[in-house]
Structure formats: structure tokens, C-alpha cells
Short mmCIF file of C-alpha atoms in Angstrom, two decimals:
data_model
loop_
_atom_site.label_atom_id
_atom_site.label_comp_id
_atom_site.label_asym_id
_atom_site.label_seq_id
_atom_site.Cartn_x
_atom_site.Cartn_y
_atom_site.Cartn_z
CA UNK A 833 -8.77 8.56 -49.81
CA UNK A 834 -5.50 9.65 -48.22
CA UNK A 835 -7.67 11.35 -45.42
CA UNK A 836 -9.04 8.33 -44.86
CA UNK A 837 -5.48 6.08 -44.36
CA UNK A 838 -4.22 8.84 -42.06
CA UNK A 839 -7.50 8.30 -39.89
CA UNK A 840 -7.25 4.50 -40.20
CA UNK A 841 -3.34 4.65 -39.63
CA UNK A 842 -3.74 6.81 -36.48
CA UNK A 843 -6.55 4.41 -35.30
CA UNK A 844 -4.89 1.18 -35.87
CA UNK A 845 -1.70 3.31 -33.69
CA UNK A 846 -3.98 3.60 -30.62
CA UNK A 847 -5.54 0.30 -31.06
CA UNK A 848 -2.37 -1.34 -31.04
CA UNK A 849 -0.89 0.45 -28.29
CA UNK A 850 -3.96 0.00 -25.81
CA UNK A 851 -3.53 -4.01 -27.09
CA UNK A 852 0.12 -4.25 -26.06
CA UNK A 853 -0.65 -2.72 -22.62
CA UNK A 854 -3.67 -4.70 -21.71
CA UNK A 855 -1.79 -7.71 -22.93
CA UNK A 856 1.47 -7.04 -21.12
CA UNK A 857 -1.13 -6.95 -18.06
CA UNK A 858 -2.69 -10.08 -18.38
CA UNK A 859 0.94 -11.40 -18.90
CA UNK A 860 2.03 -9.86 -15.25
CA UNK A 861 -0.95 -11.00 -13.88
CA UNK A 862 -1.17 -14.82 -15.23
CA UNK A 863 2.71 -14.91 -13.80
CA UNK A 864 1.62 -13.41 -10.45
CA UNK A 865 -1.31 -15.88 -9.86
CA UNK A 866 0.87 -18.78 -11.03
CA UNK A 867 3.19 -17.77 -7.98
CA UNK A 868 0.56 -17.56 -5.48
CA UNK A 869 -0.71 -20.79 -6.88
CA UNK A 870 3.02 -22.22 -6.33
CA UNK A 871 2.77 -23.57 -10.41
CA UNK A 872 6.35 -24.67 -11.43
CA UNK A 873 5.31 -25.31 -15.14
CA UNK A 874 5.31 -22.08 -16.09
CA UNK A 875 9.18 -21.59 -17.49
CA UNK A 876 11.31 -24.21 -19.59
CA UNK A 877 14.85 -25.26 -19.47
CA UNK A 878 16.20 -22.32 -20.93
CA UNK A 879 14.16 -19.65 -18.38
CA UNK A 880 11.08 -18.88 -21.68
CA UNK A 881 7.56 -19.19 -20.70
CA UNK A 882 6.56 -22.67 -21.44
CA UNK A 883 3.40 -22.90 -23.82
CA UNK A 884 1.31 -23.99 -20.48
CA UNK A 885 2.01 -20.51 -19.96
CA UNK A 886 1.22 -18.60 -22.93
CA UNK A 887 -1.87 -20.82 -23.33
CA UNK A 888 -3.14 -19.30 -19.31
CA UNK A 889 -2.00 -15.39 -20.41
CA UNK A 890 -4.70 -15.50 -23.45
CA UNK A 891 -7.47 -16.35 -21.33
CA UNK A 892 -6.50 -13.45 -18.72
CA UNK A 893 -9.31 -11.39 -19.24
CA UNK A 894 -7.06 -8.09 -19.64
CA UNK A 895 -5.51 -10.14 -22.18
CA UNK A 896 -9.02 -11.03 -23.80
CA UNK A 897 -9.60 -6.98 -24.32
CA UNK A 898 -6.36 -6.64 -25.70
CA UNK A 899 -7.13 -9.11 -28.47
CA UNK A 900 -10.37 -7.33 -29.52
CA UNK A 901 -7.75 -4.28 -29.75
CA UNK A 902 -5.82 -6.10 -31.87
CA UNK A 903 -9.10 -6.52 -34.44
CA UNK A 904 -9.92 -2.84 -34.42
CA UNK A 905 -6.17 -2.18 -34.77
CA UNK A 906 -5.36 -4.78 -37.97
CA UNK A 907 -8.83 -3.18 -39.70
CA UNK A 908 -7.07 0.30 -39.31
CA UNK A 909 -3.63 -0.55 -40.69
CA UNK A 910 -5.37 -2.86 -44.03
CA UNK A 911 -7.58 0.37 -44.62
CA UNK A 912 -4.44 2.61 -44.21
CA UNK A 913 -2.47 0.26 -46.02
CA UNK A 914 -4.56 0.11 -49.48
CA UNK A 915 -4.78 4.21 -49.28
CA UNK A 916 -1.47 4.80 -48.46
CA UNK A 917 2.40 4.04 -49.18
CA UNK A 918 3.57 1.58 -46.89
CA UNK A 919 6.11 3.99 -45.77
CA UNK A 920 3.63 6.13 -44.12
CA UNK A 921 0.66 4.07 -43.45
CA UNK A 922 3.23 2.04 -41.14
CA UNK A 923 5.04 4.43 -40.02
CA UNK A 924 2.06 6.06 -38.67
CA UNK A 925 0.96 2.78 -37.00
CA UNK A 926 4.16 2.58 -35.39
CA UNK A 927 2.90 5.97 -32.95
CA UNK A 928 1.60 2.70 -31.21
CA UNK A 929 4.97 2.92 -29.58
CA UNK A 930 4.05 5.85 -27.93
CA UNK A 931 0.94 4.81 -26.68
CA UNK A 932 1.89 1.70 -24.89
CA UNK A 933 4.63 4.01 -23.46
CA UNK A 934 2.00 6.47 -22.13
CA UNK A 935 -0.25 4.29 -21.06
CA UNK A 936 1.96 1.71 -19.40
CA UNK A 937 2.62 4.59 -16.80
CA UNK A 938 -0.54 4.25 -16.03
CA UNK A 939 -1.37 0.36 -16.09
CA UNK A 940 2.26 -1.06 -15.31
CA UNK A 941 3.66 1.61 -13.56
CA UNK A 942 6.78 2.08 -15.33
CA UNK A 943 8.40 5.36 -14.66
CA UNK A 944 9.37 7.17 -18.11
CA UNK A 945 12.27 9.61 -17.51
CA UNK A 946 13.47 12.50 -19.29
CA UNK A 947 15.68 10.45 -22.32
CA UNK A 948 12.27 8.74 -23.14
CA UNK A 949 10.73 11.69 -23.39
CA UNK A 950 13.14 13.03 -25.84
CA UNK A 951 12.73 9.57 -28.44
CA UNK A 952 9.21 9.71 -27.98
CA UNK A 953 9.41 13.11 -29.17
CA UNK A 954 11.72 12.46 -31.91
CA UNK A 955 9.15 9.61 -33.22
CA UNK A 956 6.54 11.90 -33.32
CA UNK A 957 8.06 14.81 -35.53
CA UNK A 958 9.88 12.51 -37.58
CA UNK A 959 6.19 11.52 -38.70
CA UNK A 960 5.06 14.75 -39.08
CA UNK A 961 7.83 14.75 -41.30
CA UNK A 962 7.58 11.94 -43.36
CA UNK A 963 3.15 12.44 -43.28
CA UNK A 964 4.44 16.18 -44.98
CA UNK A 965 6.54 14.26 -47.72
CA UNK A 966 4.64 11.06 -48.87
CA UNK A 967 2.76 10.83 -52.15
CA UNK A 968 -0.74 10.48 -52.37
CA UNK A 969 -0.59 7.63 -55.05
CA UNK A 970 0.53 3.68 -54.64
CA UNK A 971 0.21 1.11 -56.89
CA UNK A 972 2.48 -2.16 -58.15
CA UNK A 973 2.72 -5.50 -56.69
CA UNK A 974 0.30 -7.16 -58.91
CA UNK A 975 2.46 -10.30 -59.98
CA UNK A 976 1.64 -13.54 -58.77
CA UNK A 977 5.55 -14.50 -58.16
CA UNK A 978 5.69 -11.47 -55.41
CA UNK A 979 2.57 -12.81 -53.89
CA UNK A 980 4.42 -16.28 -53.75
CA UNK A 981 7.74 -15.09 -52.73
CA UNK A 982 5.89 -12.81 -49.61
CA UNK A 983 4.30 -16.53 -49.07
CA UNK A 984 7.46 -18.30 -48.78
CA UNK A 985 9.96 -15.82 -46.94
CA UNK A 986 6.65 -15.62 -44.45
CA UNK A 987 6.61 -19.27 -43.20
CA UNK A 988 10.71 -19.12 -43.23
CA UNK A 989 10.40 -16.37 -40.74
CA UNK A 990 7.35 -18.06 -38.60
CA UNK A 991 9.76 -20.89 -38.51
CA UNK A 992 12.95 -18.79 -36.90
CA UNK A 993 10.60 -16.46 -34.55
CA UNK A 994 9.36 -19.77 -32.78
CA UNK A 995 13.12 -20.76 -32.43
CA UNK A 996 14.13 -17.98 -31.33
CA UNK A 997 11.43 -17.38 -28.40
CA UNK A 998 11.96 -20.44 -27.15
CA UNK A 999 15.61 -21.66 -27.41
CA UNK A 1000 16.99 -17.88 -26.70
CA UNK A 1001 15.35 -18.31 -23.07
CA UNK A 1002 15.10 -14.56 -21.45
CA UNK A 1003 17.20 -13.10 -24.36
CA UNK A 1004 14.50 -14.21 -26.54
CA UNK A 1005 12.34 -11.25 -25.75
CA UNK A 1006 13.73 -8.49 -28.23
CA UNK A 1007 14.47 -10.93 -31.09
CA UNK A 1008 10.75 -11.93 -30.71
CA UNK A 1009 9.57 -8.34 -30.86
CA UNK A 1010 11.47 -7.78 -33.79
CA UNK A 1011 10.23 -11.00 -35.99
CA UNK A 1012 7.02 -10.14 -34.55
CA UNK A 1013 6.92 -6.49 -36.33
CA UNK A 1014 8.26 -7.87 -39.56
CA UNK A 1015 5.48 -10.54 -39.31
CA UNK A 1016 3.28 -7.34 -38.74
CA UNK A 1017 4.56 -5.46 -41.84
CA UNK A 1018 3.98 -8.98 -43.84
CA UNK A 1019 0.62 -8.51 -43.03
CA UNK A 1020 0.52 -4.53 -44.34
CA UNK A 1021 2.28 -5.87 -47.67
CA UNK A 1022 0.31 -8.69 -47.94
CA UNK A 1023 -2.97 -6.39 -47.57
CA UNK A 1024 -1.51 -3.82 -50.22
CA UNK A 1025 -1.09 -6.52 -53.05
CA UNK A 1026 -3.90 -8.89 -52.08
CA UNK A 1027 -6.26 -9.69 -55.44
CA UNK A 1028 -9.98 -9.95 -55.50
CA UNK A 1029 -10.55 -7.09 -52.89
CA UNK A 1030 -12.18 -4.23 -55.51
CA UNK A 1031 -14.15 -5.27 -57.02
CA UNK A 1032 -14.99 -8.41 -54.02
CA UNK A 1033 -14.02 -11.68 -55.88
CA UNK A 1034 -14.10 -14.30 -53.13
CA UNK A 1035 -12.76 -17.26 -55.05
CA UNK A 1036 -9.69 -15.34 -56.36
CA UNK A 1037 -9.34 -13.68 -52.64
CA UNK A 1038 -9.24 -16.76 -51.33
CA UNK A 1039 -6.66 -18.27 -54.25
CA UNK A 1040 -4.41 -15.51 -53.68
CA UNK A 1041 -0.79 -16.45 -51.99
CA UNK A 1042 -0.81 -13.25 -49.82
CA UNK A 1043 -4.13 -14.05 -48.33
CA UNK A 1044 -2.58 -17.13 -46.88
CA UNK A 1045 0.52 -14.93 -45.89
CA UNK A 1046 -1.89 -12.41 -44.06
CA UNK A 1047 -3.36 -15.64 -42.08
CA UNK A 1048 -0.12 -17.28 -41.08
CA UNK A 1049 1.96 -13.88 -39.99
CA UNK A 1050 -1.03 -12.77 -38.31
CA UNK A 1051 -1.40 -16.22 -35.98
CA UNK A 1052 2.32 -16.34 -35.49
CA UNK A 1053 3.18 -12.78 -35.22
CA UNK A 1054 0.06 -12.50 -32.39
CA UNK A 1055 1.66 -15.46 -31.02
CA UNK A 1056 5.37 -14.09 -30.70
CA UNK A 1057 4.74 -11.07 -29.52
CA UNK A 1058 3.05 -12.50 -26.02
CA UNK A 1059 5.93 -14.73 -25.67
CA UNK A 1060 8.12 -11.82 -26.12
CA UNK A 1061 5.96 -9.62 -23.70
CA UNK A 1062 6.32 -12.61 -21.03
CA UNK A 1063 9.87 -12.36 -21.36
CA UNK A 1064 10.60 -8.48 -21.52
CA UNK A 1065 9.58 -5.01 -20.57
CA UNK A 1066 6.93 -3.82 -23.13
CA UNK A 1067 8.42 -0.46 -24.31
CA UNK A 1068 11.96 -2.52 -25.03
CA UNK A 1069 9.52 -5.21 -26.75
CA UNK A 1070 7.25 -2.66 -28.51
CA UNK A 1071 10.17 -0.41 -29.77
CA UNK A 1072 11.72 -2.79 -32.08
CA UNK A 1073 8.34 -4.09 -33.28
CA UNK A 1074 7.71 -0.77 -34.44
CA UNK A 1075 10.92 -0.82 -36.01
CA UNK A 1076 10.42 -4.27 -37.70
CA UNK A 1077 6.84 -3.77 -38.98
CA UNK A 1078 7.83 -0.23 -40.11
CA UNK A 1079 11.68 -0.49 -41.90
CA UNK A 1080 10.22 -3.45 -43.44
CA UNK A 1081 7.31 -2.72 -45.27
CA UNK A 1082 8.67 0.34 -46.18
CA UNK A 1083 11.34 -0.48 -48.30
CA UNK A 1084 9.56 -3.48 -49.81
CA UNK A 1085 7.06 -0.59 -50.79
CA UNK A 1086 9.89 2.02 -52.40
CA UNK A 1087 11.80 -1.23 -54.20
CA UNK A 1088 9.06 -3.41 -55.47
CA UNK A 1089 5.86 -1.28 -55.54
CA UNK A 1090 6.49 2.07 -56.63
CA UNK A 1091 5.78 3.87 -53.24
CA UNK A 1092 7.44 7.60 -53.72
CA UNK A 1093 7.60 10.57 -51.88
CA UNK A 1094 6.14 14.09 -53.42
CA UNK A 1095 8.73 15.63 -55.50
CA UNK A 1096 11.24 17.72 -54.27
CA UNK A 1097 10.85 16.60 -50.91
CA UNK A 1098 12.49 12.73 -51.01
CA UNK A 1099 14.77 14.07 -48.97
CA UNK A 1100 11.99 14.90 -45.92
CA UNK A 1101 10.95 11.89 -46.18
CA UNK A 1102 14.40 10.21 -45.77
CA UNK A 1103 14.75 12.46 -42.57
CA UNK A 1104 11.80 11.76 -41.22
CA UNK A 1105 11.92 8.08 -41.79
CA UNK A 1106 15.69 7.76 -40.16
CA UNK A 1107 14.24 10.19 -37.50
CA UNK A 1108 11.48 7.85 -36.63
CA UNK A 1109 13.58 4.80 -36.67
CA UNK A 1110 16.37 6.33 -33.93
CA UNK A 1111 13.39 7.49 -32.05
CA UNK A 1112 12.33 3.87 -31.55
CA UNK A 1113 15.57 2.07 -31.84
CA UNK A 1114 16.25 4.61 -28.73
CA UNK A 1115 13.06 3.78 -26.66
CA UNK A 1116 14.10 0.38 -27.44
CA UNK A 1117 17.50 0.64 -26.07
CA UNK A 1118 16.71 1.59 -22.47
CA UNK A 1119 13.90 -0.59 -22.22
CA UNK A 1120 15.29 -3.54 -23.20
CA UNK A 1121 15.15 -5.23 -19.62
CA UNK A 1122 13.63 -8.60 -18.33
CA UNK A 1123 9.94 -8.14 -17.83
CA UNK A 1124 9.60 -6.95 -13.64
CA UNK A 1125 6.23 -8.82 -13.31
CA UNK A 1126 6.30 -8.99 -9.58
CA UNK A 1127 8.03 -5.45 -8.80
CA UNK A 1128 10.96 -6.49 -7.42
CA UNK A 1129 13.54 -5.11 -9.35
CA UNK A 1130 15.22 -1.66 -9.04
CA UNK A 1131 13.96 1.12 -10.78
CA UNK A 1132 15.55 1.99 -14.53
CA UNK A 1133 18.85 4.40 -14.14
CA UNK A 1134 17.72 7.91 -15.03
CA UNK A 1135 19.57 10.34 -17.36
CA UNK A 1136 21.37 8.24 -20.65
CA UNK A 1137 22.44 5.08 -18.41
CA UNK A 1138 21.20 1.96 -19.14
CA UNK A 1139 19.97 -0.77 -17.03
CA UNK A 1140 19.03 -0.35 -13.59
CA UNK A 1141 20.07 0.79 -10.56
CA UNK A 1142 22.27 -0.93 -7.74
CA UNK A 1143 20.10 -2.51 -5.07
CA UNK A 1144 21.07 0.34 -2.24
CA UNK A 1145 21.09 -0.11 1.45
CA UNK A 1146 17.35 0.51 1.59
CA UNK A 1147 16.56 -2.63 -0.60
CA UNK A 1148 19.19 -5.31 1.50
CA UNK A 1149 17.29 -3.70 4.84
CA UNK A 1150 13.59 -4.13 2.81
CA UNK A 1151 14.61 -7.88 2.02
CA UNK A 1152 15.88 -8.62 5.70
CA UNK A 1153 12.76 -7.34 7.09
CA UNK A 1154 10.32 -8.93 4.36
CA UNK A 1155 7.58 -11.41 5.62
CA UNK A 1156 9.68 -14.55 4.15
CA UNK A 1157 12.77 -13.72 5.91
CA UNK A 1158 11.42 -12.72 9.02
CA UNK A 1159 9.61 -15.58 9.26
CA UNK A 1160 12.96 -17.56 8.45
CA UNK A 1161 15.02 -15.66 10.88
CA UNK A 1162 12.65 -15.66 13.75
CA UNK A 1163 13.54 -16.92 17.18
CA UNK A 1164 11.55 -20.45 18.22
CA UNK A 1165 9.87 -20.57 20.89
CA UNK A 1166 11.93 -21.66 23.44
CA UNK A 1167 14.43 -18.69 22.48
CA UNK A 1168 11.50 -16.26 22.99
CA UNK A 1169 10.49 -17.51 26.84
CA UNK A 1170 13.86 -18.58 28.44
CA UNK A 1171 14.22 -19.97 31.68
CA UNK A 1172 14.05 -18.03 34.84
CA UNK A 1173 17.85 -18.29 35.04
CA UNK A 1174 18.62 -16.63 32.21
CA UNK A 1175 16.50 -14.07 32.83
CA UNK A 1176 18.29 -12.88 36.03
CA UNK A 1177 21.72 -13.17 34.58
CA UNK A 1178 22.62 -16.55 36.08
CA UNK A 1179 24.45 -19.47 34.06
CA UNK A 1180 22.66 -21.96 32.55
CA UNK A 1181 24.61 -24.56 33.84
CA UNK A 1182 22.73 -27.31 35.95
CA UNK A 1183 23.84 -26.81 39.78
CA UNK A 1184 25.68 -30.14 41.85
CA UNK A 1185 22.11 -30.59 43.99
CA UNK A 1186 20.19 -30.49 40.87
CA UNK A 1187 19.69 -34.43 40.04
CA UNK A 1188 16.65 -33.83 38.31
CA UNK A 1189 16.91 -35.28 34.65
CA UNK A 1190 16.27 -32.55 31.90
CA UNK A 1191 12.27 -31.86 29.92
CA UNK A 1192 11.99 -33.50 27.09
CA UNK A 1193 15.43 -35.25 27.16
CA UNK A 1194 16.74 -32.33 24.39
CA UNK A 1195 17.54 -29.30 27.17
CA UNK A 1196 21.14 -30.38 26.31
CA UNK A 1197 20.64 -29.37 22.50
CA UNK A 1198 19.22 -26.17 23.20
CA UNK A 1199 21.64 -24.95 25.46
CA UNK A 1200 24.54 -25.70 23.17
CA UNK A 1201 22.44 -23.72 20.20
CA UNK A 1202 21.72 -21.01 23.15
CA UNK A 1203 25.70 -20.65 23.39
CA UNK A 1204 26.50 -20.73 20.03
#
């Protein structure tokens, strides 16, 4: 059985990651198309996406693939979940991380340099670590008050990640990430304790508090995580989901149901859980930018800077000579074909025998602009 959560786990890491990617996508795309379109109803007061918004990026068909991702992924993690302690099973879903970080290279474009190398790499032996530590047994939650209080503190935080995403405006996007993972963990909690799963009792499945806590953090936490992707990069976004559906879980799991670590080695584990954690708080860190849907920003600062880069020289020149301000800054017409007497160096100034009146009664107008 513990075989089997570490191949679930690692499934539901991929799955994830490929659904944050694709879904980052159809966000970027749904914003460029509103552009084109010249929508205004896409943003509220305070600079969020406005629901009209979220409602077009799920039916981006990118964002459509990325959902069925997010099935294959949540059937991984409640498989790794019921086989594993929490502490691994989600720490091992949170390699997701590095997924969407590899493969947003490829589908976004974003440039990884050499300090997000190094926290990917820290995430990924700190859960070699932590896999080499962890217990094979779990067990505990079976009281029908934990159930209820997972219930409760579940709608409390549906009710402050909505607030947040949308009253926070564009700061909204790593708060969002971050309520999102906890959501996420919810769910992995909710799926270790649930009742009526072995044997299959439907009625008491159905009964159970933390099957209503699975449905309502699942809704909301899908829900504020595309928000959040709308309004941030995805590795800043992704990082401290990670961190939320993985710190949260875990210690929920090691206070209230008994989740250890093989003996002797509690203090692996430790390391490799604080490892995994800086990893990702790291990632999190330097990617914690507004989301560049249309690729106009400057690239990210290399080396341990963060932010991005000054626009240089190149970019002011780029903008001057872009289609918009060209077409702004042109000359009219008139300016391009002047008058014989201009073209041979002679002043424009009407000579005493000339008693003709001037075309189009405005040659007065243009001469002064012609000056000027």
C-alpha cells in the first residue's frame, strides 16, 4: 500500500502541474482576446478580474484540459492520502511546483534562471528526504467533532479567500494561492478521515461532515486559484499553494492523527520537511510578480534580485517605434507633400502680387503648425 501512495502522490504532482500550466494559458489567452475584442468588463474597481472574466477563462479550451487534469490529479492525492501520512503524501504532491515551473518554459515562456534552479533543487531532495523518513502506518481522525470542526474552519476560510481575491485587487494574487493550497490540503484531510469509504457505505459517506468539506474546498479552492492565476505569475502563485496545501495538512496529520516518522529518523523528516518548504517559499519569492499576459514587461532580474529589470534604452526606442505610436506620431498628409515652395527652400509667406485667396480657407492654420 505505501507503493501505491508514492505512485498516486507522484501522479496527482504531474497532474496538477500540467493543470496549473494549461490553466494559466487559457487565463493569458481569454485576457489577450478580450483586448483585441476591446472588452472593458474584464477588471473591477480595485484592478481583480471581474467574475465576467473568470466565467470566459473556464471555457478557454486550454483551460477545459486543465480541469480534466485537475480530476486525474485530486484521484491521485485521495489514493495517496488514505495510504500515506499527510506529511508525505502532500508533500509529494507539492513536486507539482516543479512541474508547472518546467513546463511553463515551455508553454508561457518564462525564463527560469540559475536561483530557481537551485529551490527547485532543494524541493526535490528535501522529498527524497522526508519519502526516506515517513512511516508506513496512519490512522486517527475518526471522531465526528474533527469531521465538524474541518467543516466549519472550511467555509470560514472559503469566506476570507473570496475577500481577499477580490478586494486585495492585483495584490490579491499570492494571498489567493495560499488559501487556495490550504483549501487543497482540506481536501487531503478531509479524504484521510472521511467514513463509509471501506467498506463503501453510501448513506454514512454521504452523512459524513468531511464529505461536505471535500465538496466546498474543492469548488472554492478550484475557484481561487484561477482568480489568483489571472492576477499573478504562476510559479509565484503555485509556490505558496504548495506551501499551503503541504504545511497544512501536515501538521494537522502529526497533532491530531498520529502521522509519525520511522524511528530514529524524526529528525530527517524535520529536515526534509523545512527543506521543502524554503525550496518553495524561495520559488515563491522571485516569482511573485503581476501576471505578464501580453509580454510586455521586462524580463525577471537574474542572479538573487528580485523583480524585474529597468526598461533600458532598447525598450523606450521599441515603444517609440511600435505600430500605436507610429501611427500617433505620423506626419498628415499635408506635412508629407508640401508645397513647391518649400521644397526649394523659399518662405512660405504669400508674395504682394499674390491676391489669390488660400484652398480650403485653413492654409493659414497649417502654416502656423508648419512653423511651430
Amino acid at each position: 500500500m505505501f507503493v501505491i501512495g508514492v505512485i498516486a502522490a507522484s501522479l496527482a504532482a504531474v497532474a496538477y502541474g500540467m493543470s496549473t500550466v494549461l490553466r494559466a494559458l487559457g487565463a493569458r489567452r481569454t485576457a489577450q482576446e478580450a483586448r483585441e475584442q476591446g472588452r472593458s468588463d474584464q477588471l473591477t474597481s480595485t484592478g481583480g478580474p471581474s467574475v465576467q472574466s473568470t466565467v470566459s477563462t473556464f471555457l478557454d479550451p486550454s483551460f477545459v484540459l486543465g480541469t480534466m487534469m485537475v480530476v486525474v490529479g485530486f484521484a491521485g492525492g485521495a489514493i495517496a492520502a488514505r495510504f500515506l501520512p499527510l506529511f508525505l503524501s502532500q508533500t509529494i504532491v507539492s513536486a507539482n511546483l516543479v512541474v508547472t515551473a518546467l513546463l511553463g518554459t515551455v508553454l508561457l515562456g518564462i525564463v527560469l534562471h540559475t536561483r530557481d534552479w537551485i529551490a527547485i533543487g532543494i524541493v526535490i531532495v528535501s522529498l527524497c528526504l522526508l519519502g526516506a523518513a515517513s512511516s508506513h502506518s496512519t490512522g486517527g481522525g475518526e471522531e465526528i467533532s474533527f469531521h465538524w470542526g474541518l467543516f466549519l474552519a472550511t467555509v470560514a476560510l472559503c469566506g476570507v479567500a473570496l475577500w481577499a481575491v477580490y478586494r486585495l485587487g492585483t495584490r490579491g494574487a499570492i494571498v489567493g494561492g495560499a488559501a487556495a493550497g490550504l483549501l487543497f490540503g482540506v481536501i487531503a484531510i478531509a479524504v484521510r478521515v472521511l467514513n463509509g469509504v471501506h467498506p463503501l457505505d453510501v448513506g454514512a459517506l454521504l452523512l459524513d461532515p468531511a464529505a461536505w468539506t471535500i465538496a466546498v474546498a474543492g469548488a472554492v479552492g478550484f475557484y481561487v486559484q484561477t482568480v489568483a492565476l489571472q492576477l499573478g505569475a504562476v510559479n509565484g502563485v503555485t509556490a505558496v499553494l504548495v506551501v499551503g496545501e503541504t504545511a497544512g495538512p501536515s501538521l494537522v496529520g502529526v497533532v491530531f492523527l498520529g502521522d509519525t516518522a520511522k524511528s530514529g529518523f524524526a529528525w530527517l523528516a524535520v529536515v526534509g520537511f523545512i527543506g521543502a518548504f524554503i525550496g518553495a517559499v524561495l520559488v515563491a519569492w522571485y516569482g511573485s510578480v503581476d501576471a505578464d499576459h501580453f509580454a510586455e514587461e521586462p524580463p525577471m532580474k537574474g542572479g538573487w534580485r528580485r523583480g524585474r529589470e529597468e526598461a533600458g534604452e532598447g525598450s523606450r526606442l521599441a515603444e517609440l517605434f511600435s505600430d500605436a505610436s507610429f501611427r500617433s506620431t505620423a506626419p498628415k498628409e499635408a506635412d508629407r507633400n508640401p508645397p513647391p515652395t518649400q521644397a526649394t527652400g523659399e518662405s512660405d509667406a504669400p508674395s504682394p502680387d499674390d491676391t489669390s485667396p488660400p484652398a480650403g480657407g485653413n492654409s493659414g492654420r497649417v502654416d502656423s503648425r508648419r512653423r511651430s
